mmCIF file of C-alpha atoms in Angstrom:
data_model
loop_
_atom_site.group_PDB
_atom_site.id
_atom_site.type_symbol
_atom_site.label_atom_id
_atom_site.label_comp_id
_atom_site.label_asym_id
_atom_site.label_seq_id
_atom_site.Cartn_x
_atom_site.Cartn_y
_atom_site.Cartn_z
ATOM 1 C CA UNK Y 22 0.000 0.000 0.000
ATOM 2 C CA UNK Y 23 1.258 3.576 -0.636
ATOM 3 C CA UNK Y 24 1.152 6.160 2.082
ATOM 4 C CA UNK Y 25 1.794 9.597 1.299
ATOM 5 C CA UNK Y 26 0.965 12.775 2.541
ATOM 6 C CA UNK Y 27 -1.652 14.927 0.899
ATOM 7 C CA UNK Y 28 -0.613 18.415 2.536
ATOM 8 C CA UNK Y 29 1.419 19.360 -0.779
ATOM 9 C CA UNK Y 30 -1.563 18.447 -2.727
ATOM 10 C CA UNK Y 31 -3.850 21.283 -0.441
ATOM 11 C CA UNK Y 32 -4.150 24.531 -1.642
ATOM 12 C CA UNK Y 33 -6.005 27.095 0.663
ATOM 13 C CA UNK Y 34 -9.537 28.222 0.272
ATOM 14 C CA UNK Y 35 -11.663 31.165 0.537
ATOM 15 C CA UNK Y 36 -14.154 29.313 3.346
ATOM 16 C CA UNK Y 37 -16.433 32.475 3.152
ATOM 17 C CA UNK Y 38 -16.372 31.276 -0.622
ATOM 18 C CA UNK Y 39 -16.828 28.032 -0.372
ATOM 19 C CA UNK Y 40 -19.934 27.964 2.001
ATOM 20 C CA UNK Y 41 -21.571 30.943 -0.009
ATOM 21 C CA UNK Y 42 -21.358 28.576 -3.410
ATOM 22 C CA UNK Y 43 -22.574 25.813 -1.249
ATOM 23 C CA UNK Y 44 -25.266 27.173 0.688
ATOM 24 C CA UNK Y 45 -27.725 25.273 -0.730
ATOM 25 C CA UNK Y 46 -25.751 22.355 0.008
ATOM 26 C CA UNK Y 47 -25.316 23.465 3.943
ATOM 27 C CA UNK Y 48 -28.572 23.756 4.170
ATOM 28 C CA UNK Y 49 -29.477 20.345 2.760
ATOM 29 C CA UNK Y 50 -27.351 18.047 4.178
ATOM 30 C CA UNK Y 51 -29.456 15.406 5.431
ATOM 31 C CA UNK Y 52 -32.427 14.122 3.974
ATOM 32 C CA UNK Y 53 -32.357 16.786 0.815
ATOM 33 C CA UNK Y 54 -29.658 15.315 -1.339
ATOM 34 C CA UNK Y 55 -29.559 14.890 -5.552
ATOM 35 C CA UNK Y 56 -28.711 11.386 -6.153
ATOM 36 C CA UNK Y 57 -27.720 10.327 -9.650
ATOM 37 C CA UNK Y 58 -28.403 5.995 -9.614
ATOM 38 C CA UNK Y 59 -27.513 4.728 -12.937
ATOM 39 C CA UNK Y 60 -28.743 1.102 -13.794
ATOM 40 C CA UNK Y 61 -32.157 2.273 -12.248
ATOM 41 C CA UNK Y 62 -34.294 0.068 -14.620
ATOM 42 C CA UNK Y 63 -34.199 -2.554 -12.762
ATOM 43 C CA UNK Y 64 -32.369 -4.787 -9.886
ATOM 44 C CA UNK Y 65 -31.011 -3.701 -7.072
ATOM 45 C CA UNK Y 66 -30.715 0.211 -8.483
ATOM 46 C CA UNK Y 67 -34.246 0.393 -8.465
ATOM 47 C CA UNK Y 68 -34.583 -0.369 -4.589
ATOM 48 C CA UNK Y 69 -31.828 2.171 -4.533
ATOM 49 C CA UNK Y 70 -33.803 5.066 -6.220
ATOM 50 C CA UNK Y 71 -37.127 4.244 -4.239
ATOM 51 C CA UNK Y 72 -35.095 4.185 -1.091
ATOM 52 C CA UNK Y 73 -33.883 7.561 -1.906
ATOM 53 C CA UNK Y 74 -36.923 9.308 -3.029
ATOM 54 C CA UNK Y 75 -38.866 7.365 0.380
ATOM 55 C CA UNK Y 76 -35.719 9.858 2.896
ATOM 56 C CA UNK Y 77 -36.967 12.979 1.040
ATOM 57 C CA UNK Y 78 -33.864 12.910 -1.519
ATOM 58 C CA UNK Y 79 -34.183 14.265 -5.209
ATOM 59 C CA UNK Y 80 -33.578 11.354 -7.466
ATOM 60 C CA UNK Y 81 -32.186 10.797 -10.884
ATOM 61 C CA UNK Y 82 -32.811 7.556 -12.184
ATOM 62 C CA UNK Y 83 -30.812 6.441 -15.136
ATOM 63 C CA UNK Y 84 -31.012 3.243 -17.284
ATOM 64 C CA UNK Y 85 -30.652 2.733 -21.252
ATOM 65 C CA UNK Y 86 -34.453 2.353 -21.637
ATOM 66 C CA UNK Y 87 -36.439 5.529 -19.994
ATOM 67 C CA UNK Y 88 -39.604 4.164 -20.323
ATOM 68 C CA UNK Y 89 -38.324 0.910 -18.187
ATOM 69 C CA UNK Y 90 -37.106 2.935 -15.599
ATOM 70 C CA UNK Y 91 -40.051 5.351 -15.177
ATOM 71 C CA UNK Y 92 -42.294 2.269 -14.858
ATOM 72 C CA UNK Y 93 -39.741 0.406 -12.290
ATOM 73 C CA UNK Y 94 -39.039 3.361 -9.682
ATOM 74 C CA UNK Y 95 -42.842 5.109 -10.486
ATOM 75 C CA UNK Y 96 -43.623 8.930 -10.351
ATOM 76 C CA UNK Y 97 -42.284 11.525 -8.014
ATOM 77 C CA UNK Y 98 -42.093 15.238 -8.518
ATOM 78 C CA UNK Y 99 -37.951 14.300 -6.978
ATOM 79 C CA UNK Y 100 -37.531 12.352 -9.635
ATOM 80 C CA UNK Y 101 -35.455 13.093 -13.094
ATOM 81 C CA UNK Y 102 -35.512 9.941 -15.200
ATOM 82 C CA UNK Y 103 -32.770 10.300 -17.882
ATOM 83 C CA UNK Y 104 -31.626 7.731 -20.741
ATOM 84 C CA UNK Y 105 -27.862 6.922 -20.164
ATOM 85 C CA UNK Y 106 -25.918 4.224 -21.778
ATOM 86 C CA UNK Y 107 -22.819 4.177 -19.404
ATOM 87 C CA UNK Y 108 -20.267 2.600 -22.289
ATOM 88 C CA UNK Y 109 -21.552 6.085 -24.205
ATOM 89 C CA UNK Y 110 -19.026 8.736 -22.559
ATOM 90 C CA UNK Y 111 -21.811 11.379 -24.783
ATOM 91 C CA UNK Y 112 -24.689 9.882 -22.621
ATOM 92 C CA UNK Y 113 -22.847 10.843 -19.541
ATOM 93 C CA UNK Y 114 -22.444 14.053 -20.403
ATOM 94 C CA UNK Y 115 -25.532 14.809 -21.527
ATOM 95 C CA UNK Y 116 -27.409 12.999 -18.517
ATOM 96 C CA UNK Y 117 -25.325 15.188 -16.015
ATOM 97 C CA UNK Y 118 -26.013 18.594 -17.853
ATOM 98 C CA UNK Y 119 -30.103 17.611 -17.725
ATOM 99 C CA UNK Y 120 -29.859 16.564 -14.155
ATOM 100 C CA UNK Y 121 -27.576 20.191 -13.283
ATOM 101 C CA UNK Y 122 -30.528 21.856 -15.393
ATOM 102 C CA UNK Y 123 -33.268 20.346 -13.312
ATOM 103 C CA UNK Y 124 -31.794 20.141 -9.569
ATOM 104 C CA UNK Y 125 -28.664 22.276 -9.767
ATOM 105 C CA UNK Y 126 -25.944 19.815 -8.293
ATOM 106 C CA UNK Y 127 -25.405 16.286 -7.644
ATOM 107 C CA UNK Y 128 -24.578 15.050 -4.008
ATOM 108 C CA UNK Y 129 -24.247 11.415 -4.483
ATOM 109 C CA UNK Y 130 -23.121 9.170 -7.537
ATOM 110 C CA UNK Y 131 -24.465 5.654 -7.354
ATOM 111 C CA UNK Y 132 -22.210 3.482 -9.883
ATOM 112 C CA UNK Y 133 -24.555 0.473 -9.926
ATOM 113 C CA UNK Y 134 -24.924 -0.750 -13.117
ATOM 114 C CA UNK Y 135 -23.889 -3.816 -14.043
ATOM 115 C CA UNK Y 136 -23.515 -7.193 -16.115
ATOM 116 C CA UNK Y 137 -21.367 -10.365 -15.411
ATOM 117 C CA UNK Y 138 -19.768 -12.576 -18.155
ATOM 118 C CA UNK Y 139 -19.336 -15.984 -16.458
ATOM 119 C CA UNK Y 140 -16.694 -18.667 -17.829
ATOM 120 C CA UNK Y 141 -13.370 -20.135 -17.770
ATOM 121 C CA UNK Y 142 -10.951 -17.959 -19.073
ATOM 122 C CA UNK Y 143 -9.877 -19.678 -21.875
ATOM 123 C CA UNK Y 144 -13.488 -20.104 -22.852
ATOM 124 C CA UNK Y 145 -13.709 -16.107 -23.009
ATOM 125 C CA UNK Y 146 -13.606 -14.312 -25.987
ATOM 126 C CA UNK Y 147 -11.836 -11.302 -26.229
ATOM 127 C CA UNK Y 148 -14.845 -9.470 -26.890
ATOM 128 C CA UNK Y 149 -16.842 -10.745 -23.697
ATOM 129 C CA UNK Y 150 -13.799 -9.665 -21.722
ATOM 130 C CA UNK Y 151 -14.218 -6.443 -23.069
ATOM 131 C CA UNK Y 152 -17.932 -6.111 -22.390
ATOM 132 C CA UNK Y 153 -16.971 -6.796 -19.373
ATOM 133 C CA UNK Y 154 -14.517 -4.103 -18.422
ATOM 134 C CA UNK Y 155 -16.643 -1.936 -20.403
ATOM 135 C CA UNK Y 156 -19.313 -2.056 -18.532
ATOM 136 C CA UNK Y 157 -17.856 -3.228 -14.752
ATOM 137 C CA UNK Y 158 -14.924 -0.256 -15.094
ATOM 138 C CA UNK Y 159 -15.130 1.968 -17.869
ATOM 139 C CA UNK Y 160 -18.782 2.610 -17.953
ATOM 140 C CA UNK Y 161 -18.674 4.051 -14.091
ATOM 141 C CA UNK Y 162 -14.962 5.776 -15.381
ATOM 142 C CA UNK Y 163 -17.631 7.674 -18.192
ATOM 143 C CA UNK Y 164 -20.003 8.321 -15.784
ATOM 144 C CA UNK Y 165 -17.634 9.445 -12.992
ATOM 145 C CA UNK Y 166 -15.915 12.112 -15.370
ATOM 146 C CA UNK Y 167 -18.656 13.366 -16.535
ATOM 147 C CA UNK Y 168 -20.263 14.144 -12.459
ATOM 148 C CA UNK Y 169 -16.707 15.334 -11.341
ATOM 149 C CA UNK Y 170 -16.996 18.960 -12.449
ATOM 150 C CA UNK Y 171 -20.217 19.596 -11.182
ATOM 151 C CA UNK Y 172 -18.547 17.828 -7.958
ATOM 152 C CA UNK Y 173 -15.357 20.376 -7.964
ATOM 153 C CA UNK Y 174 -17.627 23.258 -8.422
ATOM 154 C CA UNK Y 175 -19.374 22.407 -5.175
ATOM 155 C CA UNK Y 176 -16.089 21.091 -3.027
ATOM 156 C CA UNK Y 177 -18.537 18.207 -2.364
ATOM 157 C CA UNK Y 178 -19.596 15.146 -3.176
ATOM 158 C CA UNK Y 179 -20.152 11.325 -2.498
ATOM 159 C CA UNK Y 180 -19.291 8.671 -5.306
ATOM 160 C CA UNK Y 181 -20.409 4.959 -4.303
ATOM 161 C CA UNK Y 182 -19.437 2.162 -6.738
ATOM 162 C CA UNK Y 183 -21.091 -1.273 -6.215
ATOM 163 C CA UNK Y 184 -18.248 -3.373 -6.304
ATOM 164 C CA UNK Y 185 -18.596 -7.468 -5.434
ATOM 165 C CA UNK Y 186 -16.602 -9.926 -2.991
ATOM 166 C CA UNK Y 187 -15.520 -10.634 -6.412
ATOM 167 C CA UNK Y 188 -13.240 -7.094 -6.088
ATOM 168 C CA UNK Y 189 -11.910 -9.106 -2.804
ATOM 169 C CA UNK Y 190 -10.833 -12.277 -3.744
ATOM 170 C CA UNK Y 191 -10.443 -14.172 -7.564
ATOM 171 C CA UNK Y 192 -13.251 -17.304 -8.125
ATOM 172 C CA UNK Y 193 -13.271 -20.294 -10.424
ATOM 173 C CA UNK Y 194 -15.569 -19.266 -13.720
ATOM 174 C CA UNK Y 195 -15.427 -15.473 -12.449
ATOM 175 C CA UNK Y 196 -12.191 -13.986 -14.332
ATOM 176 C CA UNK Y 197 -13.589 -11.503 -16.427
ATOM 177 C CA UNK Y 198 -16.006 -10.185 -13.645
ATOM 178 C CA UNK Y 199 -13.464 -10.163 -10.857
ATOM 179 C CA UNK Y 200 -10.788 -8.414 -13.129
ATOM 180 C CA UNK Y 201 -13.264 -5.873 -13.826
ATOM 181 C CA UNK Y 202 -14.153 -4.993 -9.761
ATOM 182 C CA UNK Y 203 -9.966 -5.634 -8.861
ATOM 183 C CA UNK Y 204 -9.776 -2.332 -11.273
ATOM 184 C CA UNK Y 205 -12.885 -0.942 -10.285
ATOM 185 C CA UNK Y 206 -11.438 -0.591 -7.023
ATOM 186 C CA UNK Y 207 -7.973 0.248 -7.792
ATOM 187 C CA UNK Y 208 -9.560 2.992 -9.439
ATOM 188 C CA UNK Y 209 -12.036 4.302 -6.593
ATOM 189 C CA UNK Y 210 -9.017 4.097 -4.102
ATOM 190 C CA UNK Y 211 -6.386 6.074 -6.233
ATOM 191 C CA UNK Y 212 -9.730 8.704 -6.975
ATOM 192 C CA UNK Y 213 -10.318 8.955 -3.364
ATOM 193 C CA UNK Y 214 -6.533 10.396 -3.168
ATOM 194 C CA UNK Y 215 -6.947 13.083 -5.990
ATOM 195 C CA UNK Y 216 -10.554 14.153 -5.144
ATOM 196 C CA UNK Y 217 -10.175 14.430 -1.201
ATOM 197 C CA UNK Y 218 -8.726 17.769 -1.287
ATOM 198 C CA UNK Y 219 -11.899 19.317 -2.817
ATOM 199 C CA UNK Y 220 -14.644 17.803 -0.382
ATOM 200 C CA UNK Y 221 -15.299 14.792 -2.407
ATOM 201 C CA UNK Y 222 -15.274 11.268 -1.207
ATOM 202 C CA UNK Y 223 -15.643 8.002 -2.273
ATOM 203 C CA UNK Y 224 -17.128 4.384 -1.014
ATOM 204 C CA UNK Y 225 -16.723 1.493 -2.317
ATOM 205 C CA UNK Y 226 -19.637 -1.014 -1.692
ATOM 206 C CA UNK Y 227 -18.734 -5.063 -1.209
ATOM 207 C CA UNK Y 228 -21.815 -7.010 -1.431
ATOM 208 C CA UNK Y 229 -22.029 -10.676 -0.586
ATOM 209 C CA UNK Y 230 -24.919 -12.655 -2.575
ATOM 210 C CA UNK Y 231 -27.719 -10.354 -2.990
ATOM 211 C CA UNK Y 232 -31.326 -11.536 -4.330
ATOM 212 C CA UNK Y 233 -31.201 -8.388 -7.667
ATOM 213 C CA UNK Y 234 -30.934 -9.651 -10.933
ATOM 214 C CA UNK Y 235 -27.556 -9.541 -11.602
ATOM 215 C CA UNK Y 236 -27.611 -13.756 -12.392
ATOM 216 C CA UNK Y 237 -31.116 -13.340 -14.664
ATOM 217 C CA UNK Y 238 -30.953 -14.149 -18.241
ATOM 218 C CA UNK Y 239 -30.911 -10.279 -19.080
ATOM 219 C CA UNK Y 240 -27.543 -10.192 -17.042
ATOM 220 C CA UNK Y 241 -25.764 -12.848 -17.139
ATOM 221 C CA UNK Y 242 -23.688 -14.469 -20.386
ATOM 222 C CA UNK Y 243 -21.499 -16.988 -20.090
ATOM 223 C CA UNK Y 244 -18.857 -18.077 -22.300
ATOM 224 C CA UNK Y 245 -18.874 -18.881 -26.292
ATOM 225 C CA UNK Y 246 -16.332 -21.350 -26.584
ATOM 226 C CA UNK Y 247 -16.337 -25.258 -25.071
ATOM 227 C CA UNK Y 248 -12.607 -26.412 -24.479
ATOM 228 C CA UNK Y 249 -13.169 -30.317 -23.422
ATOM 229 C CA UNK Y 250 -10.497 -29.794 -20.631
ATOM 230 C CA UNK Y 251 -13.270 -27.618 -19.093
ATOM 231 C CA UNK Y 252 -16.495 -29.762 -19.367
ATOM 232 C CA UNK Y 253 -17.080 -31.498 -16.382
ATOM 233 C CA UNK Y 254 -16.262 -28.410 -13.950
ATOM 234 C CA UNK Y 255 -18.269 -25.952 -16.359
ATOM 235 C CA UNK Y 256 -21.289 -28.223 -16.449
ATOM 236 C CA UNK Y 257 -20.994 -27.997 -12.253
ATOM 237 C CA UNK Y 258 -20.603 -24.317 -12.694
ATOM 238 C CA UNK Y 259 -23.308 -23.680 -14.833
ATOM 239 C CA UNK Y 260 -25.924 -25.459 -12.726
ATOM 240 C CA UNK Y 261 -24.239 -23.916 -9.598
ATOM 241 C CA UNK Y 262 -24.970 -20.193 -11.385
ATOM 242 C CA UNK Y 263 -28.534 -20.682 -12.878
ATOM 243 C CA UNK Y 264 -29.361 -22.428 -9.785
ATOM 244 C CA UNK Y 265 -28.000 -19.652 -7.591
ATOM 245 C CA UNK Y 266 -30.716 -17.144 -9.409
ATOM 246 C CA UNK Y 267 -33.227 -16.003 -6.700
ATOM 247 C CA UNK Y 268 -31.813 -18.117 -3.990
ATOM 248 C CA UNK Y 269 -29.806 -15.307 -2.920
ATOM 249 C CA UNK Y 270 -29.857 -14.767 0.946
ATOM 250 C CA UNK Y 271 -29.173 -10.856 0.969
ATOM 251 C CA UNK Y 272 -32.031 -8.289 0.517
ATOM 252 C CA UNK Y 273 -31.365 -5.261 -2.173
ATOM 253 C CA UNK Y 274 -33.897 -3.539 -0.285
ATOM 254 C CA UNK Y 275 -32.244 -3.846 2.780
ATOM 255 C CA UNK Y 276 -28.559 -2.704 1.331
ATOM 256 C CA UNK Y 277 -30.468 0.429 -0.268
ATOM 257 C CA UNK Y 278 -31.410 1.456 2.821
ATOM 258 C CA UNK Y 279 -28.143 1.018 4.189
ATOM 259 C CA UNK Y 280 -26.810 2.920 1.646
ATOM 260 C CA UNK Y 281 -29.079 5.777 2.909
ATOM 261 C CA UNK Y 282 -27.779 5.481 6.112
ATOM 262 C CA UNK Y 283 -24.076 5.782 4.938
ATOM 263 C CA UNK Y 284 -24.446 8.618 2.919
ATOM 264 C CA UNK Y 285 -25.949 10.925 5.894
ATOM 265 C CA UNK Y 286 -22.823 9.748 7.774
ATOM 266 C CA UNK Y 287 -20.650 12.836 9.114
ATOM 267 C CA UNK Y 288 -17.711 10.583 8.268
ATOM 268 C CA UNK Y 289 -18.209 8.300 5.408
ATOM 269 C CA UNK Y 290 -16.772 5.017 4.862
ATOM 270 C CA UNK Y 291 -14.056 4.114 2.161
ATOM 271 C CA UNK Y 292 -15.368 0.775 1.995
ATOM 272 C CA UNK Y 293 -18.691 -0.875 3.006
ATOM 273 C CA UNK Y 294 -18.735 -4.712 3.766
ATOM 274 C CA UNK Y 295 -22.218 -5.675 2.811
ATOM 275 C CA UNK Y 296 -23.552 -8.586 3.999
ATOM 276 C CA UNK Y 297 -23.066 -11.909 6.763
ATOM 277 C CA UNK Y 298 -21.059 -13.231 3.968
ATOM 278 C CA UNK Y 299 -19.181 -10.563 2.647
ATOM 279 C CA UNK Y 300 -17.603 -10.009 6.047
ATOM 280 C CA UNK Y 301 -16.717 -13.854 6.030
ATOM 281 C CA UNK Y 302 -15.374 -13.626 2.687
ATOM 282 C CA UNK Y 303 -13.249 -10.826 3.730
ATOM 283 C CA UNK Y 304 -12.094 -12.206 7.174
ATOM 284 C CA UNK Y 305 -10.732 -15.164 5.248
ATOM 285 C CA UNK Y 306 -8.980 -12.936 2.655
ATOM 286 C CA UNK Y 307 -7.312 -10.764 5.251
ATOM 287 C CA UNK Y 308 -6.309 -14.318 7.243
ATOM 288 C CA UNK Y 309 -4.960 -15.427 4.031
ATOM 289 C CA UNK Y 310 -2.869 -12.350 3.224
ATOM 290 C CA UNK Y 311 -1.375 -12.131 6.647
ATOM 291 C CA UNK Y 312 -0.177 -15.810 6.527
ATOM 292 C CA UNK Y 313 1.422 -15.629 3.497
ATOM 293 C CA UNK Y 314 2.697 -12.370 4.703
ATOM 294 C CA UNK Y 315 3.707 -14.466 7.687
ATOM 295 C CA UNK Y 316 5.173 -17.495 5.436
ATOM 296 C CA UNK Y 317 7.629 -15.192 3.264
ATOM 297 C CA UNK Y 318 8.580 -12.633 5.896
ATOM 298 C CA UNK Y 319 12.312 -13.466 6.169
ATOM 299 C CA UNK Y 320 12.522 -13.672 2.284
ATOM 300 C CA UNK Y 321 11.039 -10.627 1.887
ATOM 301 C CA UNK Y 322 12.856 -8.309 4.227
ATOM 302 C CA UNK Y 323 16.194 -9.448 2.981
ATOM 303 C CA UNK Y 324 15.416 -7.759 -0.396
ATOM 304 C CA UNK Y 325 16.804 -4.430 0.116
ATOM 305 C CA UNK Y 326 20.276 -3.196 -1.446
ATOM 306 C CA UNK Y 327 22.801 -3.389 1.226
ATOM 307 C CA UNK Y 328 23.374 0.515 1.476
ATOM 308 C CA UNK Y 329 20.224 0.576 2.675
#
């Protein structure tokens, strides 16, 4: 891990400046919020968007299909619904400018859209490795650019990206989708570095096995190619998978409101364990680092020059 100090990266501010351009913001700090929710059309970023609207928040719920999304989240006069296509760095842009024309700001980013391209690596194409980065990293990357002016303007801001378990530890027939959360959060922690000095922050999310509909038809694709090698652990895989499909012990419901809860935190989280089995998964991840931490020590510490 890298520690550094951030004091060379502050520059000073006006604070009479500062709270006069945020007033608005001062005064709505709780319950008054703009949240921009993309993937609102359906899964778990629809109990997001309803969750906000329910604490008195202005919403803006974004999903490819409009007409989807109005009919999943329902009517509100808090609510913006606005088409965005997250792999479209154009649709970001122009979903942010409609949102600053309606509401002014944006408070919190919710980067919850998502897809998952299940297989063996070798059973991957190159193109469904793409789609997955595309949608898993670069899509919230689009999205995130886009918000970060309006963000800097303010010198605030909250940016939450659903990450997985899968952004904790590797899994057999989960390659593409846990390369895509690794970066996803290599990328939210290096943000959190460069944004911190102008009031923004960042969260990443780590849910365990949540009933949305990330494992539906509409979500899910698994690999193109059969290698024979694979066939006996792929047919266990794929049964596992479509089997796994509304079986899911954690409530989306639940985590939106806990999402709620976190964002009216004075201090906010970098990270969010969500879940019974999230925070098992992780336990066994940080016991596993440590021992092979423990394993290699000697080896490791005898690596410097000898000047040193």
């Amino acid at each position: 891990m890298l520690c550094f100090s951030l004091t060379a990266l502050l520059r000073p501010i006006d604070l009479c400046s500062v709270i006069k351009d945020n007033k608005d913001y001062v005064m709505n700090m709780d319950n008054n919020k703009v949240w921009f929710i993309t993937g609102a059309g359906r899964g778990m970023g629809v109990d997001i968007a309803k969750a906000a609207l329910a604490a008195g928040n202005k919403v803006v719920a974004t999903g490819r299909n409009i007409d989807k999304v109005a009919q999943a989240v329902g009517e509100s006069a808090d609510l913006l619904v606005v088409k965005l296509d997250i792999t479209n760095p154009a649709d970001a842009t122009v979903a942010v400018k409609a949102t600053v024309d309606r509401f002014g700001r944006i408070d919190v980013l919710v980067n919850n859209a998502a897809s998952f391209y299940a297989g063996y690596f070798e059973e991957l194409t190159p193109e469904q490795m793409e789609q997955q980065l595309l949608t898993s990293l670069i899509g919230p990357m689009n999205v995130t650019r886009a918000v970060l002016p309006v963000m800097r303007k303010q010198r605030s801001g909250h940016i939450i990206s659903i990450s997985s378990t899968a952004g904790l530890v590797g899994f057999e027939f989960g390659t593409a989708y846990a390369a895509s959360k690794f970066g996803l959060e290599g990328w939210m922690e290096s943000l959190q570095a460069e944004i911190e000095p102008f009031g923004i922050h960042t969260t990443i999310v780590n849910p365990g096995f949540f009933r949305t509909e990330l494992l539906t038809e509409e979500s899910t694709n698994y690999a193109e190619r059969q290698i024979d090698d694979y066939n006996k652990r792929r047919t266990q895989q794929m049964q596992f998978w479509k089997g796994a499909n509304g079986q899911q012990s954690g409530d989306p419901a639940k985590l939106a409101q806990a999402l709620i809860t976190i964002a009216n935190q004075e201090k906010l989280p970098l990270r969010f364990i969500a879940g019974a089995d999230a925070i098992d998964t992780a336990e066994q991840v940080i016991a596993t680092l440590q021992q092979q931490l423990n394993a290699y020590r000697e080896l490791s510490t005898s690596l410097a020059h000898e000047d040193v």
